[in-house]
Amino acid sequence: MQPFTRDQMARKAADDIPEGWCVNLGIGIPTMVANHVPETREVVFQSENGVVGMGPAPSKENEDPWLINAGKQLITLAKGASFVGHADSFAMIRGGHIDLCVLGAFEVAENGDLANWATSENDTAPAVGGAMDLAAGARRLWVIMEHTTKDGRSKLVERCSYPLTGLRCVTRVYTNLAVLDVVQGQGFVVREMAPGLDFDALQAKSAAKLHRPA
Amino acid sequence: MINKIVQSIADALAGIKDGSVVLIGGFGSVGQPDALIEGLIEQGARDLTCVLNNAGTGRVGVAKLMDLGRVRKIVCSFPRSSDPVVFETLYREGRIELELVPQGTLAERIRAAGAGIPAFFTATAAGTKLAQGKETREIDGRTYVMETWLKGDVALIEAWEADRWGNLVYRGSGANFNPVMATGADLTIAQVQHLRELGDLHPHMVGTPGVFVDRVVQVDRGAPWV
């Protein structure tokens, strides 16, 4: 069995983004999604700190310290970019103007519940950032994450055990083992599996019931 | 003649009282009013509530203000940073209060204060730990959480350019929390890199009209340290 690499997971998500969408990418593997959208396909990448229309990472000589994304990384602007303040940036997010948000997660439940901001009820200093705004406000929410934790526990679950970020908000999950849709009233529906993996083996690595596509 | 330009950081910060709620702009170090924060450390006000996105980095700026025991409470969305040592120590020891607010709710509560809206309903955080104890309401079939306005006594903000009316122009991603915070406080103080003659700022470029700004001080800050 050949698990998908992080780059392959990012590319699969990128391949599913059509021209014209406005997309917000979380930190980690989700950020890598932008690298796999070809320049010929116009997608507007939005960042919570008020950048609408990010381009690729800058070369050393093109770095501008006034241009950062929500992950505090230096960025460039795409042609057609604009700036807004936080109130307007989050109006864009909370008002349903973002077509897609791609985030990482600790757990995704079969009803689409997302847990990705706190690992226990008594974290020393829990940090939420914009995750709850994106979970509530983006028109679609896709998750990219490893299928299991480092100690082998499934991150696909029947009910989240960690504190929730949003309820019934995740619509698709890309893992190193599979691509799955979250269908309300049904649960996880497998779209694609890593080469050499069969349905039963994938089910064995998952803590929620999986469904074959209709 | 309207002239909001003051000649020193001390003049800019004069009159800030103990117990004030202080809104502090910036995201990362871009748009962060470093000189005003350093000035507040000198100015001496205590028992402060600081409202900002992070909870300070390293031992400088807001982290230093906290380290000196001058901050009673932090209201922020992301108390982690590359080096949150001061906040984490104080928080663990129970010497600072944290009100964790989703980033968009934080911006909107400040916007509401600036727009005279005492409360609003939002889908953000509905059904989560951060909505516990808050009033909720079903509107058009969805559950929303009531949030109240967040008013500052003082806002400390940063901009690229200003004129003597207090009109502000931002640079790059430097607007972030600054324009909304400018509207949400009784006393808005702007640190700017460049002063321009009245009429030299293009009206379309002004990100914050001077009506929202009380004092302007010029500081050669240089590039953000990202």
Tab-separated table of C-alpha atoms in Angstrom, chain B:
chain	number	residue	atom	x	y	z
B	1	MET	CA	-7.348	74.904	12.641
B	2	ILE	CA	-7.632	71.178	13.302
B	3	ASN	CA	-4.292	69.741	14.331
B	4	LYS	CA	-4.143	66.286	15.928
B	5	ILE	CA	-0.377	65.943	15.579
B	6	VAL	CA	1.475	65.807	18.903
B	7	GLN	CA	5.226	66.118	19.282
B	8	SER	CA	6.103	63.233	21.593
B	9	ILE	CA	5.022	59.740	22.607
B	10	ALA	CA	4.437	61.074	26.140
B	11	ASP	CA	2.046	63.745	24.820
B	12	ALA	CA	0.312	61.103	22.703
B	13	LEU	CA	-0.345	58.887	25.734
B	14	ALA	CA	-1.122	61.592	28.285
B	15	GLY	CA	-4.132	60.925	30.504
B	16	ILE	CA	-4.464	57.143	30.083
B	17	LYS	CA	-5.902	56.007	33.413
B	18	ASP	CA	-5.429	52.913	35.549
B	19	GLY	CA	-8.048	50.279	34.755
B	20	SER	CA	-8.371	51.312	31.092
B	21	VAL	CA	-9.430	48.955	28.321
B	22	VAL	CA	-6.713	49.361	25.670
B	23	LEU	CA	-7.271	48.154	22.092
B	24	ILE	CA	-3.929	47.422	20.395
B	25	GLY	CA	-3.730	47.092	16.607
B	26	GLY	CA	-1.458	44.960	14.477
B	27	PHE	CA	-1.263	41.406	13.198
B	28	GLY	CA	2.127	39.843	13.642
B	29	SER	CA	4.324	42.905	13.851
B	30	VAL	CA	2.751	44.425	10.723
B	31	GLY	CA	0.695	47.437	11.789
B	32	GLN	CA	1.703	47.022	15.422
B	33	PRO	CA	2.162	50.344	17.287
B	34	ASP	CA	5.481	49.380	18.930
B	35	ALA	CA	6.477	52.876	20.061
B	36	LEU	CA	3.093	53.520	21.684
B	37	ILE	CA	3.267	50.208	23.568
B	38	GLU	CA	6.794	51.064	24.796
B	39	GLY	CA	5.444	54.487	25.713
B	40	LEU	CA	2.598	52.940	27.705
B	41	ILE	CA	5.178	50.982	29.690
B	42	GLU	CA	6.858	54.329	30.566
B	43	GLN	CA	3.535	56.109	31.101
B	44	GLY	CA	2.726	53.860	34.048
B	45	ALA	CA	-1.013	53.037	33.804
B	46	ARG	CA	-1.857	49.809	35.652
B	47	ASP	CA	-4.658	47.275	35.994
B	48	LEU	CA	-5.147	47.362	32.221
B	49	THR	CA	-7.321	45.182	30.020
B	50	CYS	CA	-5.500	44.712	26.714
B	51	VAL	CA	-7.456	43.729	23.599
B	52	LEU	CA	-5.348	42.433	20.716
B	53	ASN	CA	-5.023	39.375	18.473
B	54	ASN	CA	-2.088	37.695	20.248
B	55	ALA	CA	-0.885	37.814	23.838
B	56	GLY	CA	2.608	39.159	23.255
B	57	THR	CA	5.851	37.617	22.039
B	58	GLY	CA	9.167	37.233	23.860
B	59	ARG	CA	9.755	39.812	26.598
B	60	VAL	CA	9.152	43.035	24.659
B	61	GLY	CA	6.101	45.200	23.977
B	62	VAL	CA	2.835	43.842	25.375
B	63	ALA	CA	4.711	40.874	26.883
B	64	LYS	CA	6.890	43.319	28.854
B	65	LEU	CA	3.789	45.231	30.007
B	66	MET	CA	2.349	41.934	31.270
B	67	ASP	CA	5.665	40.909	32.816
B	68	LEU	CA	5.623	44.145	34.827
B	69	GLY	CA	2.263	43.141	36.307
B	70	ARG	CA	0.369	45.985	34.656
B	71	VAL	CA	-2.167	43.893	32.738
B	72	ARG	CA	-5.134	42.417	34.596
B	73	LYS	CA	-6.776	40.797	31.610
B	74	ILE	CA	-6.083	39.896	27.978
B	75	VAL	CA	-8.865	39.656	25.409
B	76	CYS	CA	-7.519	37.917	22.299
B	77	SER	CA	-8.093	35.166	19.742
B	78	PHE	CA	-4.682	33.536	19.670
B	79	PRO	CA	-2.649	33.634	22.906
B	80	ARG	CA	-0.022	31.370	21.368
B	81	SER	CA	2.833	32.950	19.408
B	82	SER	CA	6.362	32.000	18.414
B	83	ASP	CA	7.427	32.816	21.999
B	84	PRO	CA	4.484	33.286	24.416
B	85	VAL	CA	6.609	32.685	27.553
B	86	VAL	CA	5.384	35.665	29.622
B	87	PHE	CA	1.675	35.113	29.019
B	88	GLU	CA	1.855	31.361	29.581
B	89	THR	CA	3.705	31.789	32.876
B	90	LEU	CA	1.258	34.401	34.203
B	91	TYR	CA	-1.733	32.395	32.978
B	92	ARG	CA	-0.532	29.159	34.583
B	93	GLU	CA	0.040	30.996	37.866
B	94	GLY	CA	-3.433	32.542	37.716
B	95	ARG	CA	-2.022	36.083	37.618
B	96	ILE	CA	-3.721	37.142	34.389
B	97	GLU	CA	-7.250	36.657	33.136
B	98	LEU	CA	-7.861	35.445	29.569
B	99	GLU	CA	-11.001	36.039	27.542
B	100	LEU	CA	-10.600	33.949	24.400
B	101	VAL	CA	-12.659	35.297	21.487
B	102	PRO	CA	-12.834	33.966	17.919
B	103	GLN	CA	-10.933	36.376	15.679
B	104	GLY	CA	-13.942	37.458	13.634
B	105	THR	CA	-16.093	37.892	16.724
B	106	LEU	CA	-13.311	40.001	18.252
B	107	ALA	CA	-13.234	42.294	15.209
B	108	GLU	CA	-17.041	42.442	15.024
B	109	ARG	CA	-17.477	43.231	18.745
B	110	ILE	CA	-15.113	46.176	18.288
B	111	ARG	CA	-16.890	47.190	15.076
B	112	ALA	CA	-20.206	47.054	16.958
B	113	ALA	CA	-18.797	49.357	19.653
B	114	GLY	CA	-17.671	51.798	16.980
B	115	ALA	CA	-21.021	51.667	15.200
B	116	GLY	CA	-23.198	52.030	18.319
B	117	ILE	CA	-24.536	48.448	18.190
B	118	PRO	CA	-24.655	47.018	21.745
B	119	ALA	CA	-25.149	43.369	20.728
B	120	PHE	CA	-25.461	41.154	17.675
B	121	PHE	CA	-26.032	37.479	16.817
B	122	THR	CA	-23.435	35.340	15.025
B	123	ALA	CA	-23.188	31.693	13.949
B	124	THR	CA	-19.510	31.652	14.984
B	125	ALA	CA	-18.893	29.394	18.003
B	126	ALA	CA	-22.531	28.206	18.180
B	127	GLY	CA	-22.580	24.813	19.927
B	128	THR	CA	-18.974	25.106	21.103
B	129	LYS	CA	-17.262	25.697	24.446
B	130	LEU	CA	-16.768	29.384	23.578
B	131	ALA	CA	-20.538	29.924	23.473
B	132	GLN	CA	-21.208	28.372	26.876
B	133	GLY	CA	-23.371	30.593	29.083
B	134	LYS	CA	-24.242	32.918	26.208
B	135	GLU	CA	-27.747	33.679	24.991
B	136	THR	CA	-28.632	31.933	21.721
B	137	ARG	CA	-31.491	32.373	19.304
B	138	GLU	CA	-32.884	30.452	16.338
B	139	ILE	CA	-33.131	32.731	13.322
B	140	ASP	CA	-34.307	31.290	9.981
B	141	GLY	CA	-33.606	27.780	11.237
B	142	ARG	CA	-30.028	28.284	12.405
B	143	THR	CA	-28.657	28.791	15.927
B	144	TYR	CA	-26.866	32.077	16.602
B	145	VAL	CA	-24.937	33.294	19.652
B	146	MET	CA	-25.418	36.758	21.116
B	147	GLU	CA	-22.219	38.754	21.477
B	148	THR	CA	-21.931	42.208	23.005
B	149	TRP	CA	-19.914	45.194	21.901
B	150	LEU	CA	-16.328	45.587	23.094
B	151	LYS	CA	-15.527	49.221	23.803
B	152	GLY	CA	-12.055	50.572	24.333
B	153	ASP	CA	-11.157	53.513	26.526
B	154	VAL	CA	-8.075	53.875	24.349
B	155	ALA	CA	-6.970	52.477	20.975
B	156	LEU	CA	-3.276	52.349	20.059
B	157	ILE	CA	-2.875	51.898	16.324
B	158	GLU	CA	-0.247	52.186	13.580
B	159	ALA	CA	-0.447	53.541	10.033
B	160	TRP	CA	1.934	54.451	7.223
B	161	GLU	CA	0.890	58.078	6.633
B	162	ALA	CA	-1.243	60.733	8.307
B	163	ASP	CA	-2.180	64.390	7.920
B	164	ARG	CA	-3.011	66.904	10.652
B	165	TRP	CA	-6.720	66.029	10.510
B	166	GLY	CA	-5.756	62.483	11.555
B	167	ASN	CA	-6.612	60.872	8.209
B	168	LEU	CA	-4.672	57.598	7.987
B	169	VAL	CA	-3.281	55.567	5.078
B	170	TYR	CA	-2.192	51.971	5.698
B	171	ARG	CA	0.508	50.004	3.915
B	172	GLY	CA	0.332	46.391	2.694
B	173	SER	CA	-1.344	44.082	5.199
B	174	GLY	CA	-0.841	46.766	7.864
B	175	ALA	CA	-4.516	47.703	8.162
B	176	ASN	CA	-5.683	44.488	9.898
B	177	PHE	CA	-7.200	45.428	13.298
B	178	ASN	CA	-6.194	49.122	13.082
B	179	PRO	CA	-9.155	50.672	11.231
B	180	VAL	CA	-11.794	48.848	13.287
B	181	MET	CA	-10.042	49.626	16.559
B	182	ALA	CA	-9.822	53.296	15.561
B	183	THR	CA	-13.631	53.357	15.601
B	184	GLY	CA	-14.122	51.451	18.851
B	185	ALA	CA	-12.382	53.583	21.481
B	186	ASP	CA	-13.022	56.904	23.222
B	187	LEU	CA	-9.421	58.001	22.625
B	188	THR	CA	-7.673	56.803	19.445
B	189	ILE	CA	-3.937	57.379	19.211
B	190	ALA	CA	-2.080	56.669	15.963
B	191	GLN	CA	1.623	56.127	15.486
B	192	VAL	CA	2.578	56.854	11.872
B	193	GLN	CA	5.777	56.684	9.826
B	194	HIS	CA	5.122	59.745	7.654
B	195	LEU	CA	3.298	63.059	8.051
B	196	ARG	CA	1.815	64.616	4.918
B	197	GLU	CA	0.416	68.066	4.230
B	198	LEU	CA	-3.358	68.379	4.418
B	199	GLY	CA	-4.648	67.625	0.909
B	200	ASP	CA	-1.721	65.412	-0.055
B	201	LEU	CA	-3.393	62.143	0.942
B	202	HIS	CA	-5.666	60.955	-1.841
B	203	PRO	CA	-9.214	60.673	-0.427
B	204	HIS	CA	-9.618	57.213	-1.995
B	205	MET	CA	-6.492	55.985	-0.191
B	206	VAL	CA	-7.577	57.084	3.293
B	207	GLY	CA	-8.277	53.898	5.285
B	208	THR	CA	-9.371	55.678	8.465
B	209	PRO	CA	-10.918	59.161	8.305
B	210	GLY	CA	-9.535	61.553	10.902
B	211	VAL	CA	-12.945	61.776	12.605
B	212	PHE	CA	-12.034	58.459	14.292
B	213	VAL	CA	-8.559	59.643	15.337
B	214	ASP	CA	-7.693	61.914	18.289
B	215	ARG	CA	-3.897	62.094	18.325
B	216	VAL	CA	-1.141	61.393	15.786
B	217	VAL	CA	2.546	60.991	16.548
B	218	GLN	CA	5.263	60.431	13.948
B	219	VAL	CA	7.758	57.619	14.613
B	220	ASP	CA	10.496	56.265	12.328
B	221	ARG	CA	9.600	52.639	12.906
B	222	GLY	CA	11.169	51.131	9.797
B	223	ALA	CA	10.098	47.762	8.425
B	224	PRO	CA	8.084	45.312	10.533
B	225	TRP	CA	10.235	42.485	11.893
B	226	VAL	CA	7.678	39.895	10.706
